[in-house]
Amino acid sequence: MRSMTLYIGFTLCTFNVSSAENISDHELFCSKVTQQPCLLYIRQQLTALQPASVSWFKVKSYELDYLFDKQQFAELKQQTEQLLTLTSVPGSFSAQLYFYHAKVLYSEGDTEPARRYAGLALNQLQGAFDTFGAPLRLVELANLHYSLREYDKADAILNDAAAHFKKNKDPLFWFEWYSNKALIEHGRGQLAIAASMREQAVNAAKQMGHNGKMIIALGNLARTQQLLQQYGAAYMNYQQAMTYMLDGSDDINKAIYQLRMAEISWQSGQYQQAVNHLLALDKTKLRAPHLVVYDALTAEKALAELAASPASAKQ
């Protein structure tokens, strides 16, 4: 059996783009509609607004949030690059714009410009918090410091936020707080602590009742459990996360979670189950880091032989 080092390494180096929501939450915006996809609703609202108006920028921030949440990074990068050419944008939107552009650049390994945009976002967000005192702004600040691998600064901000807003009953705030706390502990290599934080994020997501939050929270918990070699629990949480997904809007996460379930199955010696997941996933939805995992799994002799068998072809 091949070493697990390859897969763990890829997780840690790409973890900076793990979902941690922001103050422009698309699920809250779309919660008033149930008969159409969220992205379609957002874009319909955009077409009804005066371009570059304050209202337009607000709705545009929901679109960026959606693209980031669904890991549609190619389109997100295209949009942020276009928006960065505008000469005048509201301060609150520019913070979000810098935030997302930094995240996209991080996802591509373009570290130096990503740090530059993260710094611009930090300056904007700090000013916004000083002015408005919104608790989610503090979480965003912490997330950016985490992205810069400034774990102590990020942790201190989250601890201050928890102390200052300890009476806050908003589950979104605590979802974000626990999610970002988990990122920091993961970055420090404290996976068991990260897992306990992720369990709390799942609880907060349940309070909100938003499918997207459940997909993120359960997937993040499952991945941490996988790294802790808690394969049974990890597999079950990935399975549960899949029940919240919708065709068309969650296809990227669906492919990633199928891949992780294949990997877990292989790690636990369930080779036919691993092959079934590999055959079920849409490879075209995987980005480069996940394609490395996919290629490594499909190159495994035991899995390749099963995949080529007539029984697997009928799956």
Coordinates of C-alpha atoms in Angstrom, one line a residue:
M1 CA 0.0 0.0 0.0
R2 CA 1.4 3.4 -1.0
S3 CA 2.3 5.9 1.7
M4 CA -0.3 8.4 2.9
T5 CA 2.3 11.2 2.9
L6 CA 1.4 12.4 -0.6
Y7 CA -2.3 13.0 0.2
I8 CA -1.7 14.6 3.6
G9 CA 0.8 17.0 2.1
F10 CA -1.5 18.1 -0.6
T11 CA -4.2 18.8 2.0
L12 CA -2.0 21.0 4.1
C13 CA -0.6 23.0 1.3
T14 CA -4.1 23.7 -0.2
F15 CA -6.0 24.2 3.0
N16 CA -5.7 28.0 2.8
V17 CA -8.7 28.0 0.4
S18 CA -10.9 25.9 2.6
S19 CA -14.3 27.5 2.9
A20 CA -14.7 30.0 5.7
E21 CA -17.7 32.2 4.8
N22 CA -17.7 36.0 4.9
I23 CA -20.2 38.7 5.7
S24 CA -21.7 38.7 2.2
D25 CA -23.4 35.4 2.7
H26 CA -25.2 34.2 -0.5
E27 CA -27.3 31.5 1.3
L28 CA -28.9 34.1 3.5
F29 CA -29.6 36.3 0.5
C30 CA -31.1 33.3 -1.4
S31 CA -33.1 31.9 1.6
K32 CA -36.2 33.9 0.5
V33 CA -36.4 31.8 -2.8
T34 CA -36.8 28.1 -3.1
Q35 CA -38.0 27.6 -6.7
Q36 CA -34.9 28.5 -8.5
P37 CA -31.1 28.0 -8.2
C38 CA -29.4 30.6 -6.0
L39 CA -26.9 31.8 -8.7
L40 CA -29.7 32.3 -11.2
Y41 CA -31.6 34.4 -8.6
I42 CA -28.5 36.5 -7.8
R43 CA -27.9 37.2 -11.5
Q44 CA -31.5 38.1 -12.1
Q45 CA -31.3 40.6 -9.2
L46 CA -28.1 42.0 -10.7
T47 CA -29.7 42.6 -14.1
A48 CA -32.5 44.6 -12.4
L49 CA -30.1 47.0 -10.7
Q50 CA -28.2 50.0 -12.0
P51 CA -24.6 48.7 -12.8
A52 CA -22.0 50.0 -10.3
S53 CA -24.7 51.3 -7.9
V54 CA -24.4 50.6 -4.2
S55 CA -27.1 48.0 -4.4
W56 CA -25.5 46.4 -7.4
F57 CA -22.2 46.0 -5.6
K58 CA -23.9 44.5 -2.6
V59 CA -25.6 41.8 -4.8
K60 CA -22.4 41.3 -6.7
S61 CA -20.7 40.4 -3.4
Y62 CA -23.2 37.6 -3.0
E63 CA -22.3 36.3 -6.5
L64 CA -18.6 36.3 -5.6
D65 CA -19.4 34.5 -2.3
Y66 CA -21.3 31.9 -4.2
L67 CA -18.5 31.3 -6.7
F68 CA -16.0 30.9 -3.9
D69 CA -18.2 28.7 -1.8
K70 CA -18.8 26.4 -4.8
Q71 CA -15.1 26.4 -5.7
Q72 CA -15.7 27.9 -9.1
F73 CA -12.3 29.6 -9.0
A74 CA -11.8 30.1 -12.7
E75 CA -14.9 32.2 -13.1
L76 CA -14.2 33.9 -9.7
K77 CA -10.8 34.9 -10.9
Q78 CA -12.2 36.3 -14.2
Q79 CA -14.7 38.3 -12.3
T80 CA -12.3 39.7 -9.7
E81 CA -9.8 40.7 -12.4
Q82 CA -12.5 42.6 -14.2
L83 CA -13.8 44.3 -11.1
L84 CA -10.3 45.3 -10.1
T85 CA -10.2 47.5 -13.2
L86 CA -13.0 49.7 -11.9
T87 CA -11.9 53.1 -10.7
S88 CA -14.5 53.6 -8.0
V89 CA -16.1 51.0 -5.8
P90 CA -17.5 51.2 -2.2
G91 CA -15.0 50.5 0.5
S92 CA -16.9 47.6 1.9
F93 CA -17.0 45.9 -1.6
S94 CA -13.3 46.6 -2.2
A95 CA -12.5 44.7 0.9
Q96 CA -14.5 41.7 -0.4
L97 CA -12.9 42.0 -3.8
Y98 CA -9.4 42.0 -2.4
F99 CA -10.3 39.1 -0.1
Y100 CA -11.6 36.9 -2.9
H101 CA -8.8 37.8 -5.4
A102 CA -6.3 36.9 -2.7
K103 CA -8.0 33.5 -2.1
V104 CA -8.0 32.7 -5.8
L105 CA -4.3 33.6 -6.2
Y106 CA -3.6 31.4 -3.1
S107 CA -5.5 28.5 -4.7
E108 CA -3.2 28.8 -7.8
G109 CA 0.0 29.0 -5.7
D110 CA 0.6 32.6 -6.7
T111 CA 1.7 33.6 -3.2
E112 CA 3.3 37.0 -3.5
P113 CA 0.5 38.8 -5.3
A114 CA -1.9 36.9 -3.0
R115 CA -0.2 38.3 0.0
R116 CA -0.4 41.8 -1.5
Y117 CA -4.1 41.6 -2.0
A118 CA -4.6 40.0 1.4
G119 CA -2.8 43.0 2.9
L120 CA -5.1 45.4 1.1
A121 CA -8.1 43.5 2.3
L122 CA -6.8 43.5 5.9
N123 CA -6.5 47.3 5.8
Q124 CA -10.0 47.7 4.5
L125 CA -11.5 45.2 7.0
Q126 CA -9.7 46.7 10.0
G127 CA -11.1 50.1 9.1
A128 CA -14.6 48.6 8.6
F129 CA -14.5 46.9 12.0
D130 CA -13.2 50.1 13.7
T131 CA -16.2 51.9 12.2
F132 CA -19.0 49.3 12.5
G133 CA -17.8 46.8 15.0
A134 CA -19.4 43.9 13.1
P135 CA -18.3 40.5 14.7
L136 CA -18.1 38.8 11.3
R137 CA -15.5 41.4 10.2
L138 CA -13.2 40.2 13.0
V139 CA -13.6 36.6 11.7
E140 CA -12.7 37.8 8.2
L141 CA -9.6 39.5 9.6
A142 CA -8.6 36.3 11.4
N143 CA -9.1 34.3 8.2
L144 CA -6.8 36.6 6.2
H145 CA -4.1 36.4 8.9
Y146 CA -4.5 32.6 8.7
S147 CA -4.1 32.8 4.9
L148 CA -0.8 34.6 5.5
R149 CA 0.2 31.8 8.0
E150 CA 0.1 34.3 10.8
Y151 CA -1.6 31.8 13.1
D152 CA -0.9 33.6 16.4
K153 CA -2.4 36.8 15.1
A154 CA -5.4 35.0 13.7
D155 CA -5.9 33.1 17.0
A156 CA -5.7 36.2 19.1
I157 CA -8.3 38.0 16.9
L158 CA -10.7 35.0 17.3
N159 CA -10.2 34.8 21.0
D160 CA -10.9 38.6 21.3
A161 CA -14.0 38.1 19.2
A162 CA -15.3 35.2 21.3
A163 CA -14.7 37.3 24.5
H164 CA -16.3 40.4 23.1
F165 CA -19.3 38.8 21.5
K166 CA -19.8 35.8 23.8
K167 CA -23.5 36.6 24.2
N168 CA -24.0 36.7 20.4
K169 CA -26.7 34.1 19.5
D170 CA -26.1 34.3 15.7
P171 CA -25.2 30.7 14.5
L172 CA -23.5 32.1 11.4
F173 CA -21.0 34.0 13.6
W174 CA -20.2 30.8 15.6
F175 CA -20.1 28.7 12.4
E176 CA -17.5 31.1 11.1
W177 CA -15.7 31.3 14.4
Y178 CA -15.3 27.5 14.9
S179 CA -14.5 27.0 11.2
N180 CA -11.6 29.5 11.4
K181 CA -10.5 28.2 14.8
A182 CA -10.2 24.8 13.2
L183 CA -8.2 26.1 10.3
I184 CA -5.7 27.6 12.7
E185 CA -5.4 24.4 14.7
H186 CA -5.0 22.4 11.5
G187 CA -2.3 24.8 10.4
R188 CA -0.5 24.2 13.7
G189 CA -0.8 20.4 13.2
Q190 CA -3.3 20.0 16.1
L191 CA -5.7 17.8 14.2
A192 CA -7.6 16.5 17.2
I193 CA -8.4 20.0 18.4
A194 CA -9.3 21.0 14.8
A195 CA -11.7 18.1 14.7
S196 CA -13.5 19.2 17.9
M197 CA -13.8 22.7 16.4
R198 CA -15.2 21.3 13.2
E199 CA -17.8 19.3 15.2
Q200 CA -19.0 22.6 16.8
A201 CA -19.1 24.2 13.3
V202 CA -21.4 21.3 12.2
N203 CA -23.7 22.1 15.2
A204 CA -23.9 25.7 14.2
A205 CA -24.6 24.8 10.6
K206 CA -27.5 22.6 11.8
Q207 CA -29.0 25.6 13.6
M208 CA -28.9 27.6 10.4
G209 CA -30.5 24.9 8.3
H210 CA -28.6 25.9 5.2
N211 CA -27.5 23.0 2.9
G212 CA -24.3 24.8 1.8
K213 CA -23.2 25.2 5.4
M214 CA -23.8 21.5 6.1
I215 CA -21.9 20.5 3.0
I216 CA -18.9 22.6 4.1
A217 CA -19.0 21.7 7.7
L218 CA -19.4 18.0 7.3
G219 CA -16.8 17.9 4.5
N220 CA -14.3 19.7 6.6
L221 CA -14.9 17.5 9.6
A222 CA -14.7 14.4 7.4
R223 CA -11.3 15.5 6.0
T224 CA -9.9 16.1 9.4
Q225 CA -11.2 12.8 10.6
Q226 CA -9.6 11.1 7.6
L227 CA -6.2 12.6 8.4
L228 CA -6.7 11.3 12.0
Q229 CA -7.2 7.9 10.4
Q230 CA -10.8 7.8 11.7
Y231 CA -11.9 6.3 8.4
G232 CA -15.4 5.1 9.4
A233 CA -16.5 8.4 10.9
A234 CA -14.9 10.3 7.9
Y235 CA -16.7 8.2 5.3
M236 CA -20.0 8.6 7.1
N237 CA -19.7 12.3 7.3
Y238 CA -18.8 12.6 3.6
Q239 CA -21.9 10.4 2.8
Q240 CA -24.1 12.7 4.9
A241 CA -22.7 15.8 3.2
M242 CA -23.6 14.3 -0.2
T243 CA -27.3 14.2 0.8
Y244 CA -27.3 18.0 0.9
M245 CA -25.9 18.5 -2.6
L246 CA -27.9 19.6 -5.6
D247 CA -27.0 18.6 -9.2
G248 CA -25.6 21.6 -11.1
S249 CA -24.7 23.8 -8.2
D250 CA -22.6 21.3 -6.1
D251 CA -20.9 19.3 -8.8
I252 CA -17.4 20.3 -7.8
N253 CA -17.8 19.5 -4.2
K254 CA -19.6 16.3 -5.2
A255 CA -16.6 15.2 -7.3
I256 CA -14.1 16.1 -4.5
Y257 CA -16.2 14.2 -1.8
Q258 CA -16.5 11.2 -4.1
L259 CA -12.7 11.3 -4.5
R260 CA -12.2 11.4 -0.7
M261 CA -14.6 8.5 -0.2
A262 CA -12.6 6.5 -2.7
E263 CA -9.4 7.4 -1.0
I264 CA -10.8 6.5 2.5
S265 CA -12.1 3.2 1.0
W266 CA -8.6 2.4 -0.3
Q267 CA -7.0 3.4 2.9
S268 CA -9.3 1.0 4.8
G269 CA -8.8 -1.8 2.4
Q270 CA -12.3 -1.6 0.8
Y271 CA -10.9 -1.7 -2.8
Q272 CA -14.1 -2.4 -4.7
Q273 CA -15.8 0.4 -2.8
A274 CA -12.9 2.7 -3.8
V275 CA -13.3 1.8 -7.4
N276 CA -17.1 2.4 -7.3
H277 CA -16.5 5.9 -6.1
L278 CA -13.8 6.6 -8.7
L279 CA -16.1 5.4 -11.4
A280 CA -19.0 7.6 -10.0
L281 CA -17.1 10.9 -9.9
D282 CA -16.8 13.4 -12.7
K283 CA -13.0 13.9 -13.2
T284 CA -13.6 17.1 -15.2
K285 CA -14.7 18.8 -12.0
L286 CA -11.4 18.2 -10.2
R287 CA -8.7 20.8 -9.9
A288 CA -5.0 20.1 -10.1
P289 CA -4.4 19.1 -6.4
H290 CA -7.3 16.7 -6.4
L291 CA -6.3 15.3 -9.8
V292 CA -2.9 14.3 -8.3
V293 CA -4.9 12.2 -5.7
Y294 CA -7.1 10.8 -8.5
D295 CA -4.2 9.8 -10.6
A296 CA -2.4 8.2 -7.7
L297 CA -5.4 6.2 -6.8
T298 CA -6.2 5.0 -10.3
A299 CA -2.5 4.0 -10.7
E300 CA -2.8 1.6 -7.7
K301 CA -2.5 -1.9 -9.1
A302 CA -5.2 -3.4 -7.0
L303 CA -7.7 -0.7 -7.9
A304 CA -6.7 -0.6 -11.6
E305 CA -7.3 -4.4 -11.9
L306 CA -10.7 -4.1 -10.3
A307 CA -11.7 -1.1 -12.4
A308 CA -10.9 -3.1 -15.5
S309 CA -13.0 -6.1 -14.4
P310 CA -16.4 -6.8 -16.1
A311 CA -18.1 -6.5 -12.6
S312 CA -16.9 -2.9 -12.2
A313 CA -18.0 -2.0 -15.7
K314 CA -21.5 -2.8 -14.7
Q315 CA -21.5 -0.6 -11.6

